[in-house]
PDB file of C-alpha atoms in Angstrom:
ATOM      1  CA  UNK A   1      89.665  81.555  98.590  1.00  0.00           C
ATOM      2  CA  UNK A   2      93.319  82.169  99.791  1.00  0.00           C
ATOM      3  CA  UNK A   3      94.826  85.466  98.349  1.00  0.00           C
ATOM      4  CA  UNK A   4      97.649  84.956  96.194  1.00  0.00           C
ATOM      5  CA  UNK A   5     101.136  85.801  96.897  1.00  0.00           C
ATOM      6  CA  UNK A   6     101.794  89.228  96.286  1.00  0.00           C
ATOM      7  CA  UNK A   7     104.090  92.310  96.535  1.00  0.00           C
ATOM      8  CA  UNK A   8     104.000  94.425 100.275  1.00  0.00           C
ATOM      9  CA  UNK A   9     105.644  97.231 100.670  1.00  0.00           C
ATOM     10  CA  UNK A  10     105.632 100.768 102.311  1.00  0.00           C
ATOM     11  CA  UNK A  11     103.385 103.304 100.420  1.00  0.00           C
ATOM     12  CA  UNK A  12     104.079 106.949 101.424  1.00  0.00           C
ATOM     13  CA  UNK A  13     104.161 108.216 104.578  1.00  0.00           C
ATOM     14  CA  UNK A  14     103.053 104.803 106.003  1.00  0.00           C
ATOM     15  CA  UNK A  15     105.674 102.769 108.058  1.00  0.00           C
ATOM     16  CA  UNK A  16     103.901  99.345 107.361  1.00  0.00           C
ATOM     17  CA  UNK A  17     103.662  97.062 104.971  1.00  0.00           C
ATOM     18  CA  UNK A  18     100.917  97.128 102.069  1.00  0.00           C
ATOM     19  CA  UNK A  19      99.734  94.987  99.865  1.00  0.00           C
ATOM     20  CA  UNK A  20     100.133  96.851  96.119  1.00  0.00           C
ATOM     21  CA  UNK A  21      97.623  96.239  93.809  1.00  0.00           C
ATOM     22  CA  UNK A  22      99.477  96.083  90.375  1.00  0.00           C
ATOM     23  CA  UNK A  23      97.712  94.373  87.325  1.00  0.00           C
ATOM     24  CA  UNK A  24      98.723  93.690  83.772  1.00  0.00           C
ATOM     25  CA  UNK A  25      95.416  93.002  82.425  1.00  0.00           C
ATOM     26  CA  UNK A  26      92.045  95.665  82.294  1.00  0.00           C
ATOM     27  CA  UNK A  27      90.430  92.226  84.740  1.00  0.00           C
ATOM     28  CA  UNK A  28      92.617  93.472  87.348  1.00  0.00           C
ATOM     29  CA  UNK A  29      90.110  95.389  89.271  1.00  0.00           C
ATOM     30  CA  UNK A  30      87.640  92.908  89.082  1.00  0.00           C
ATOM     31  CA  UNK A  31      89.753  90.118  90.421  1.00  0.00           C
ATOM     32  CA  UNK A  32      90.519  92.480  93.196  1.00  0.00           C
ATOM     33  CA  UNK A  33      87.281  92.922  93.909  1.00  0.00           C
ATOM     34  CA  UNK A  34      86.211  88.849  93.689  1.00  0.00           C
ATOM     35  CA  UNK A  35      88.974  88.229  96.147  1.00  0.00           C
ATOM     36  CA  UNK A  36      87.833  90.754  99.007  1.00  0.00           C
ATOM     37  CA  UNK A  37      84.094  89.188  98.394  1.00  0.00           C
ATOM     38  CA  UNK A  38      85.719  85.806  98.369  1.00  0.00           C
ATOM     39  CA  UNK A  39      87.842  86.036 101.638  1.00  0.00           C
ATOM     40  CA  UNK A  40      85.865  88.638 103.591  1.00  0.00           C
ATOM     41  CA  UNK A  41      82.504  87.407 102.409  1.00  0.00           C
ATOM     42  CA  UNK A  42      81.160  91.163 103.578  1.00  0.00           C
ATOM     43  CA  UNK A  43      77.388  89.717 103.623  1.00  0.00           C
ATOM     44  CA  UNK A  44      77.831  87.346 106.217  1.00  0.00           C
ATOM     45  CA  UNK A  45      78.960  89.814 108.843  1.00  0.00           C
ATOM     46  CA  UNK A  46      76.998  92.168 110.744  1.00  0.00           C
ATOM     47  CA  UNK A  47      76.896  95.659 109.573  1.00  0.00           C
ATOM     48  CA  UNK A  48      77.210  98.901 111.843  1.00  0.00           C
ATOM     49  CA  UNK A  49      79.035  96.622 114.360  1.00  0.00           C
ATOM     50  CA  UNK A  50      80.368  99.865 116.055  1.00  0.00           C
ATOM     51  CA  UNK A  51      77.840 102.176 115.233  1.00  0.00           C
ATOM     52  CA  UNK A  52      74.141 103.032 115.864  1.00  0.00           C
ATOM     53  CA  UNK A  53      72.584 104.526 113.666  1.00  0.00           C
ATOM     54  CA  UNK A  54      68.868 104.943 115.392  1.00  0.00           C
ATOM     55  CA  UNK A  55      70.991 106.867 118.328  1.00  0.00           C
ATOM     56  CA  UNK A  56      71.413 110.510 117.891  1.00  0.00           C
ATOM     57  CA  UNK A  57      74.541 109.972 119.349  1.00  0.00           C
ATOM     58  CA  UNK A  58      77.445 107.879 119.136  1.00  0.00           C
ATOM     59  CA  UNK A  59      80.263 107.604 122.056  1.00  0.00           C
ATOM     60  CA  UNK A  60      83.856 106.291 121.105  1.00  0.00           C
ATOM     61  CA  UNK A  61      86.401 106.328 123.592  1.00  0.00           C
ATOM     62  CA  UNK A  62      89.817 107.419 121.465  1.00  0.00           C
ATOM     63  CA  UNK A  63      93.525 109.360 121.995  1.00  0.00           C
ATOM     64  CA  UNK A  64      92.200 109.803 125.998  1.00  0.00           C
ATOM     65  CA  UNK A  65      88.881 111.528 125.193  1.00  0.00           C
ATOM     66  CA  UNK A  66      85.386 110.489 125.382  1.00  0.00           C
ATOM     67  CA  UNK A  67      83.854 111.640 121.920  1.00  0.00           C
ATOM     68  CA  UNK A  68      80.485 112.401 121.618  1.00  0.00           C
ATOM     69  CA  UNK A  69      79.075 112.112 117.761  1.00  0.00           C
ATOM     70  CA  UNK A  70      75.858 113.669 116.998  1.00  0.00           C
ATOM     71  CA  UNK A  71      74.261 112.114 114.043  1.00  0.00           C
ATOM     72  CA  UNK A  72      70.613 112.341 112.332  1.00  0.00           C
ATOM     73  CA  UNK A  73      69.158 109.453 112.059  1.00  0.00           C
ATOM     74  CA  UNK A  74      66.169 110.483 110.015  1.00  0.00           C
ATOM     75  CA  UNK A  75      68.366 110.484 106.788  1.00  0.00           C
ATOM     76  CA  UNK A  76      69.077 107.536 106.859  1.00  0.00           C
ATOM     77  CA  UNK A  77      66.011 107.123 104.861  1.00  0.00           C
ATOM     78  CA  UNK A  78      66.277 109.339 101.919  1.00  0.00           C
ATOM     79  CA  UNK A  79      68.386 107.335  98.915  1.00  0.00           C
ATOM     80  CA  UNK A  80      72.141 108.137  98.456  1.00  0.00           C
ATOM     81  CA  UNK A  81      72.313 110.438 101.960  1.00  0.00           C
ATOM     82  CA  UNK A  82      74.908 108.714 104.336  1.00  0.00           C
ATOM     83  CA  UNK A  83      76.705 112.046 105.636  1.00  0.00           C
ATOM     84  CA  UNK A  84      74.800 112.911 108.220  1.00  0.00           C
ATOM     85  CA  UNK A  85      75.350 109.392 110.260  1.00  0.00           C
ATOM     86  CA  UNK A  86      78.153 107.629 111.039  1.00  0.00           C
ATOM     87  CA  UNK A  87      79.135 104.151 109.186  1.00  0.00           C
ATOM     88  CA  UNK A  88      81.498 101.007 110.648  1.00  0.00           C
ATOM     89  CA  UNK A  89      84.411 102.954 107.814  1.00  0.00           C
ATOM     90  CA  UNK A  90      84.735 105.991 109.809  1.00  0.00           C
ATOM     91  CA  UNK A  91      85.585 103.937 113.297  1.00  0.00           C
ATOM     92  CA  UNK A  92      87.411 101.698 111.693  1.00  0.00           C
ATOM     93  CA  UNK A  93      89.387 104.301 110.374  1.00  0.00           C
ATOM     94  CA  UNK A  94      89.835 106.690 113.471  1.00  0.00           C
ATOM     95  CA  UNK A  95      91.085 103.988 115.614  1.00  0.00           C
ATOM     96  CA  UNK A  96      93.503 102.445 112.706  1.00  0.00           C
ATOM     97  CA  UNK A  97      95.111 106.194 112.367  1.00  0.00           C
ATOM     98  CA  UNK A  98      95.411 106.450 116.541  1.00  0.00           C
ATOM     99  CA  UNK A  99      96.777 102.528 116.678  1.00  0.00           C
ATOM    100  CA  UNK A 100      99.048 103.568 114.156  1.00  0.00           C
ATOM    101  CA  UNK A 101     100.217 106.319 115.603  1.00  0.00           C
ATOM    102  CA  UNK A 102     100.998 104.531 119.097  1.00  0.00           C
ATOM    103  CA  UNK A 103     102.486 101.872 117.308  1.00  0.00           C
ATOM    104  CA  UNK A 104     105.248 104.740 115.896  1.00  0.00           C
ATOM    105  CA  UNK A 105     104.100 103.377 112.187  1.00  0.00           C
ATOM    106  CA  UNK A 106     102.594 107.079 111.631  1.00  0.00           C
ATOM    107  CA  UNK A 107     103.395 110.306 112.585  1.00  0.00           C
ATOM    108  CA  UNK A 108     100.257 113.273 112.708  1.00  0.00           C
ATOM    109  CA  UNK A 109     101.988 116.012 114.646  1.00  0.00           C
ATOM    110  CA  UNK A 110     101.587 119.413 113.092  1.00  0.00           C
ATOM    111  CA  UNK A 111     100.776 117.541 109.624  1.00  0.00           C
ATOM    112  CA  UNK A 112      98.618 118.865 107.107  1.00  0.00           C
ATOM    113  CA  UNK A 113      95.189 116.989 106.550  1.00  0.00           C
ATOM    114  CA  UNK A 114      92.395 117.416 104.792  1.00  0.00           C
ATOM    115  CA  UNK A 115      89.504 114.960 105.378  1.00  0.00           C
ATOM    116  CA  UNK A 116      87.360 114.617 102.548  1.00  0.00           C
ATOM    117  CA  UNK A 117      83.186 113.822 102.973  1.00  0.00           C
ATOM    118  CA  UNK A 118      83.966 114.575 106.368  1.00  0.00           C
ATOM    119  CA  UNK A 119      80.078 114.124 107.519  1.00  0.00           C
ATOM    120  CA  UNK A 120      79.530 113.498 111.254  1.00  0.00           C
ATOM    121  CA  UNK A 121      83.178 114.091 111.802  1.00  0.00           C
ATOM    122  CA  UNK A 122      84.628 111.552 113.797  1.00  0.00           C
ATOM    123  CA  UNK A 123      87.519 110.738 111.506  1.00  0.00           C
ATOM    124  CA  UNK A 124      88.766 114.318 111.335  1.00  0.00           C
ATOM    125  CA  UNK A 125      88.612 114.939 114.903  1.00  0.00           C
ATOM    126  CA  UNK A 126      90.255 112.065 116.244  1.00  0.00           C
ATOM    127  CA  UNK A 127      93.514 113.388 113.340  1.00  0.00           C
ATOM    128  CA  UNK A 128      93.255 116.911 115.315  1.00  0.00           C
ATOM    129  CA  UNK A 129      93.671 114.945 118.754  1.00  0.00           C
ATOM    130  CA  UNK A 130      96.848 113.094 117.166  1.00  0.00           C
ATOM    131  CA  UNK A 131      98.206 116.208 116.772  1.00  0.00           C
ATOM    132  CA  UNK A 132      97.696 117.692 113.137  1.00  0.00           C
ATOM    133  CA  UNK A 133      95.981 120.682 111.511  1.00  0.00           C
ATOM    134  CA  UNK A 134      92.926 119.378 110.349  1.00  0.00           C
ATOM    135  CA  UNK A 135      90.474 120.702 107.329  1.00  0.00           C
ATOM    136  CA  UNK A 136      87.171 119.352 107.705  1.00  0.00           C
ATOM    137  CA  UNK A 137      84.959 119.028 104.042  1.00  0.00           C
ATOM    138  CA  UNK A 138      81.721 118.220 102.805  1.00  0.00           C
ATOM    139  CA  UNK A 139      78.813 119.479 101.168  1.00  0.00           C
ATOM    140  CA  UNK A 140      77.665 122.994 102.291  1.00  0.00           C
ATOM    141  CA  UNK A 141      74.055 121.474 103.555  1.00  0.00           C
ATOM    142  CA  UNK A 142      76.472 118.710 105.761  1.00  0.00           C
ATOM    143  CA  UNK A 143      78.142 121.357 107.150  1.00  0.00           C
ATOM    144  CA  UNK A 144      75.832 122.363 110.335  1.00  0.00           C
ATOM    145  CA  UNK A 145      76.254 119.548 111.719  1.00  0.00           C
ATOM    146  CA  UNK A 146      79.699 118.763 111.046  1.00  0.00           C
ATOM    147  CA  UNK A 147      80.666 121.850 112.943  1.00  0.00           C
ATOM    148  CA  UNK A 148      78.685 120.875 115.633  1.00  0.00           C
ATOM    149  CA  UNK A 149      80.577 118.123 116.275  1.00  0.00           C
ATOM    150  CA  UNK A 150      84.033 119.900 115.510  1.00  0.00           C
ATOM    151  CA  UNK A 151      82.860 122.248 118.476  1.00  0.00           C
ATOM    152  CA  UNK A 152      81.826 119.758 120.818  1.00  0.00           C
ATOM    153  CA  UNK A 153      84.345 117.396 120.808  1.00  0.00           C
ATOM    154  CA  UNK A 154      87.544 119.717 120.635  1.00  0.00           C
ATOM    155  CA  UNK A 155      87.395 122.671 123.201  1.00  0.00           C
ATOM    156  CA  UNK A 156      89.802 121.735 125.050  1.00  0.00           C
ATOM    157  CA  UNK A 157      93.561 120.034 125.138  1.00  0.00           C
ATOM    158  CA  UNK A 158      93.584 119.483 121.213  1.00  0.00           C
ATOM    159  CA  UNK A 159      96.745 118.903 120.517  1.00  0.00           C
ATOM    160  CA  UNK A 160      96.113 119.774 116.471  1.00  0.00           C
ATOM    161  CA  UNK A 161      93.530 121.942 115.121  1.00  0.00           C
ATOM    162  CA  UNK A 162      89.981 121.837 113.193  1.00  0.00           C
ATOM    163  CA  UNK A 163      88.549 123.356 110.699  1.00  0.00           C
ATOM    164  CA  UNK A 164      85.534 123.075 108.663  1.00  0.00           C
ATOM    165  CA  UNK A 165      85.544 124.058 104.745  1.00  0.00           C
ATOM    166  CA  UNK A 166      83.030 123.493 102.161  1.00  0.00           C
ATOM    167  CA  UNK A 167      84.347 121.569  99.145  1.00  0.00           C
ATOM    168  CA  UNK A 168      82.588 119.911  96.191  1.00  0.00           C
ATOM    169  CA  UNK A 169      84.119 117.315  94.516  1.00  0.00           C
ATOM    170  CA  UNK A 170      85.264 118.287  90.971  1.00  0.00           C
ATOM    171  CA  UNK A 171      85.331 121.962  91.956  1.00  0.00           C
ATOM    172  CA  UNK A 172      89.058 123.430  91.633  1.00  0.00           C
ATOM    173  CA  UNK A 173      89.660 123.571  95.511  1.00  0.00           C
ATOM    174  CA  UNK A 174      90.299 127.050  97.090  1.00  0.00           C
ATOM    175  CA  UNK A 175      93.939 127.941  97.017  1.00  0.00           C
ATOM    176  CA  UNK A 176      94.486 126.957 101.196  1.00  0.00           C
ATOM    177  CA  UNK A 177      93.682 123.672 100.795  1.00  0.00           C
ATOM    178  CA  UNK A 178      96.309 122.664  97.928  1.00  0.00           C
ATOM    179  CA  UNK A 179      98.961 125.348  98.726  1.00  0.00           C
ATOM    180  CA  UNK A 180     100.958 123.503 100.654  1.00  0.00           C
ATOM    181  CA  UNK A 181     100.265 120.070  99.634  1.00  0.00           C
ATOM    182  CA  UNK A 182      98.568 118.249 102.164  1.00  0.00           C
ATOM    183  CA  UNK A 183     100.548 115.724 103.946  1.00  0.00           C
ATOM    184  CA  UNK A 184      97.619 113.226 104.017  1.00  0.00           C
ATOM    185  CA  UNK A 185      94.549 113.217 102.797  1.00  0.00           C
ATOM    186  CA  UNK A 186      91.374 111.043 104.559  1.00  0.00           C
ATOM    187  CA  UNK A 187      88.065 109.685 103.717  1.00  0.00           C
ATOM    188  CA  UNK A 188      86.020 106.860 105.039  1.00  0.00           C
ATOM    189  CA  UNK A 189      82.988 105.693 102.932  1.00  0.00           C
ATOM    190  CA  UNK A 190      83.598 108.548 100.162  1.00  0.00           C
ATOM    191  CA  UNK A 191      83.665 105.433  97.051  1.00  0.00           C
ATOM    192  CA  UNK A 192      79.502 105.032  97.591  1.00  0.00           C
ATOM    193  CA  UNK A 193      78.419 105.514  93.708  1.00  0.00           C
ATOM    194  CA  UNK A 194      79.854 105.097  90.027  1.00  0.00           C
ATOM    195  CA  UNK A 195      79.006 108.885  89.153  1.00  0.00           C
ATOM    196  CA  UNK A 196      80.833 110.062  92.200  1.00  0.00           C
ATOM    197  CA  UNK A 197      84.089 108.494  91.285  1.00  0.00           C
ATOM    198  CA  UNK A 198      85.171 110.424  88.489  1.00  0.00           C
ATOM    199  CA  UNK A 199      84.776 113.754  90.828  1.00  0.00           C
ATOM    200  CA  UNK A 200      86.682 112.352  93.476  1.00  0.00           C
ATOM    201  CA  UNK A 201      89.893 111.194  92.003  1.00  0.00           C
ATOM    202  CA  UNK A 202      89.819 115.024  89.851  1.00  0.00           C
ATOM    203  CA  UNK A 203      89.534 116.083  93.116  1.00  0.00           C
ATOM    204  CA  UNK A 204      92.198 113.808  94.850  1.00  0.00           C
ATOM    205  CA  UNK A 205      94.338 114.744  91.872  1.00  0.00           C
ATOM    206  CA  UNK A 206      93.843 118.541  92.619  1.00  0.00           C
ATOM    207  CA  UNK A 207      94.977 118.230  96.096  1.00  0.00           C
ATOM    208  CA  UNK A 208      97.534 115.462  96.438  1.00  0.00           C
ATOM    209  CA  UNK A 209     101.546 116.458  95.673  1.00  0.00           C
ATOM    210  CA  UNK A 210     103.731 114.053  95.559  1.00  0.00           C
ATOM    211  CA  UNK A 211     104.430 113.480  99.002  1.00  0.00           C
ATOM    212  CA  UNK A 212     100.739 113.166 100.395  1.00  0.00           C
ATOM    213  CA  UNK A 213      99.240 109.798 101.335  1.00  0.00           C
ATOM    214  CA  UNK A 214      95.556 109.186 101.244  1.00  0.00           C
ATOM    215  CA  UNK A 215      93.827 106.567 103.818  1.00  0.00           C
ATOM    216  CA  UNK A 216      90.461 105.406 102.421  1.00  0.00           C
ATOM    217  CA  UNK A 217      88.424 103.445 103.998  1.00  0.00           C
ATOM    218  CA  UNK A 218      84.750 102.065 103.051  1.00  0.00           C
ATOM    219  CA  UNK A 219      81.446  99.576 103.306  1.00  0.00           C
ATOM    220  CA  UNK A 220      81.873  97.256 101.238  1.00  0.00           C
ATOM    221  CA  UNK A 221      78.140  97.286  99.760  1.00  0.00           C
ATOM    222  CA  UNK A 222      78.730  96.822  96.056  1.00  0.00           C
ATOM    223  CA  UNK A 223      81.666  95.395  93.923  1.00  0.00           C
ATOM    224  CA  UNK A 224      80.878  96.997  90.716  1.00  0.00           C
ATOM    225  CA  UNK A 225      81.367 100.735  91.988  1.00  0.00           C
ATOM    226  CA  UNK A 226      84.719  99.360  94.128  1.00  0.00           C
ATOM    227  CA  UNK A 227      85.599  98.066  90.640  1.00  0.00           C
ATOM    228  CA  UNK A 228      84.790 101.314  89.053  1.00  0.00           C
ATOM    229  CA  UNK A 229      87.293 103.146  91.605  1.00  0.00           C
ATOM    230  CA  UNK A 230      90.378 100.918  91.721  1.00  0.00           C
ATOM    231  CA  UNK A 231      90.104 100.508  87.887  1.00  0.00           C
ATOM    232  CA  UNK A 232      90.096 104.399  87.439  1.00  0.00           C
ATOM    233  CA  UNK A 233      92.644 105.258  90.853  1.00  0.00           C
ATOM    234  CA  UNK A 234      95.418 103.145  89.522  1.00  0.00           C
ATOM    235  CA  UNK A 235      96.100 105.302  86.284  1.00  0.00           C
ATOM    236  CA  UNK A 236      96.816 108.382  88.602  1.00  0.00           C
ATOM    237  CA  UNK A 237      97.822 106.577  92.157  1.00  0.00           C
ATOM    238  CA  UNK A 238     100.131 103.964  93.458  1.00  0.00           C
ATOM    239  CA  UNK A 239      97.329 101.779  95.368  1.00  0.00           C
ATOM    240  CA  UNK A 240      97.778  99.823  98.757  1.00  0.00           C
ATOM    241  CA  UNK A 241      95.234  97.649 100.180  1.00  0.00           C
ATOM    242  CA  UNK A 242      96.006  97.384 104.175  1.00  0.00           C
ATOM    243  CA  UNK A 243      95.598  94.270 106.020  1.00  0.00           C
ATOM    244  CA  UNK A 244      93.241  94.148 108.686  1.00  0.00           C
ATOM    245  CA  UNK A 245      95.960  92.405 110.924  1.00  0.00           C
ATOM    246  CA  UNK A 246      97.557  96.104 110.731  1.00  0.00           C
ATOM    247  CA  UNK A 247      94.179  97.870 112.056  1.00  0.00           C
ATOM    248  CA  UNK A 248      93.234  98.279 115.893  1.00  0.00           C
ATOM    249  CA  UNK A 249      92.380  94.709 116.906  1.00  0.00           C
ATOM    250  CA  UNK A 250      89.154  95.765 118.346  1.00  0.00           C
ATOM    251  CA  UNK A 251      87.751  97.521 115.725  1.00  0.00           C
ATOM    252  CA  UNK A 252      88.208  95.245 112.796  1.00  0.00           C
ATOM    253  CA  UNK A 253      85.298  94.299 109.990  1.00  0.00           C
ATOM    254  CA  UNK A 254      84.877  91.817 107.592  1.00  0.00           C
ATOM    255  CA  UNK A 255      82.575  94.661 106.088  1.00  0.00           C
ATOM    256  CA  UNK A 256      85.178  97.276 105.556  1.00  0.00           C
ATOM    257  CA  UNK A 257      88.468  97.771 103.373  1.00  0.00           C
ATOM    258  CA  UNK A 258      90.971 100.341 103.766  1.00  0.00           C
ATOM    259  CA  UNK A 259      93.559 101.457 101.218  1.00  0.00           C
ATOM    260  CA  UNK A 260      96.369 103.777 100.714  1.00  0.00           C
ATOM    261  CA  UNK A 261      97.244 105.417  97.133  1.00  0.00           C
ATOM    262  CA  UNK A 262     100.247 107.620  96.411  1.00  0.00           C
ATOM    263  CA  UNK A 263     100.233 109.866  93.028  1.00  0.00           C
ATOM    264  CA  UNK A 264     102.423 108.342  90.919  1.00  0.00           C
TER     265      UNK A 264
END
């Protein structure tokens, strides 16, 4: 399958080129969908291509540091848990925002973020080494961990800041975290389950102004709950898929897809 021609153009705070996903027809989202499974054919390519997940630890070389992710393998096991290790998204991710900041095509000094389902960490820390003031979230039972991390990998010459925040999805957000506006917002592998979509765009809606740009990337594991998102996000959110040609040529996946939405 060849994608069709279609509209690019910058979304947000984004220097480069997306491709919009506008549809005149409720199919929309599906056809989206078909066409990812169609020209990435996900299944065919080897997943966790940058990540172990039977390692308690994961090393990523990124901004100048060594990083050193702790992760706990034994949830692996127990249905719907994916917090607590890392996932191909969350490199893929990290490495796209520091590319894109060398390239000059995104700017993370002394910005507001707010990293949502932050888990393990990685993304969030690698934002506070780019410079910005970074606001950690998950789950309170994720949290342990996550500050572990947060404390292990940023003692010293951050050029940002970290910090770690409990937030449930659908839960107004405490006043700090919308007042001011974050300037982006991030999560990698947060679009896992049909239930949890309706809590995350209330809560993406709750914390995005006008000017904030969310980067989300994720697995691709299951086109009905992608479906479910992109069908729901574009009533709220200008929505920009990102071309892998645009990512950090070495950490590329046929497994993972990365978009950018605006609030309309």
């Amino acid at each position: 399958m060849e994608e069709e021609t279609v509209e690019r153009k910058k979304l947000g705070c984004y220097a480069g080129k997306v491709t919009v996903l506008e549809w005149e027809t409720e199919s929309g989202a599906a056809e989206e969908t078909m066409l990812l499974w169609g020209i990435q054919q996900p299944t065919l390519s080897k997943q966790n291509a940058f990540v172990s997940q039977s390692s308690l630890q994961l090393r990523l070389d990124a901004c100048g540091y060594s990083l050193s992710i702790l992760q706990s393998p034994s949830s692996l096991g127990k249905p719907g848990v994916t917090g607590a290790v890392m996932w191909d998204s969350g490199v893929v991710l990290g490495k796209f925002l520091e590319h894109a900041v060398d390239l000059g095509m995104l700017v993370l000094q002394g910005k507001k973020v707010i990293e949502l389902g932050s888990g393990c960490g990685l993304v969030g820390c690698i934002a506070a080494l780019l410079g910005s003031q970074v606001v950690l979230t998950d789950l309170p039972d994720r949290l342990r961990l996550l500050k572990k991390n947060v404390e292990t990998n940023l003692r010293h010459g951050v050029r940002g800041s970290a910090a770690v925040k409990e937030l449930t999805w659908g839960d107004d957000p405490d006043h700090d975290l919308i007042e001011p506006p974050p300037d982006y917002v991030l999560g990698s592998d947060v679009i896992y389950s049909e239930g949890a979509v309706v809590d995350l765009l209330d809560t993406l809606l709750h914390l995005c102004g006008t000017q904030t740009t969310v980067f989300l990337s994720g697995e691709l594991r299951n086109d009905a709950v992608l479906e479910c998102f992109l069908e729901a996000a574009v009533k709220d959110f200008v929505v920009g898929r990102v071309d892998q040609s645009q990512w950090h040529p070495e950490y590329c996946s046929r497994r993972v897809v990365m978009y950018i939405l605006v609030k309309k």
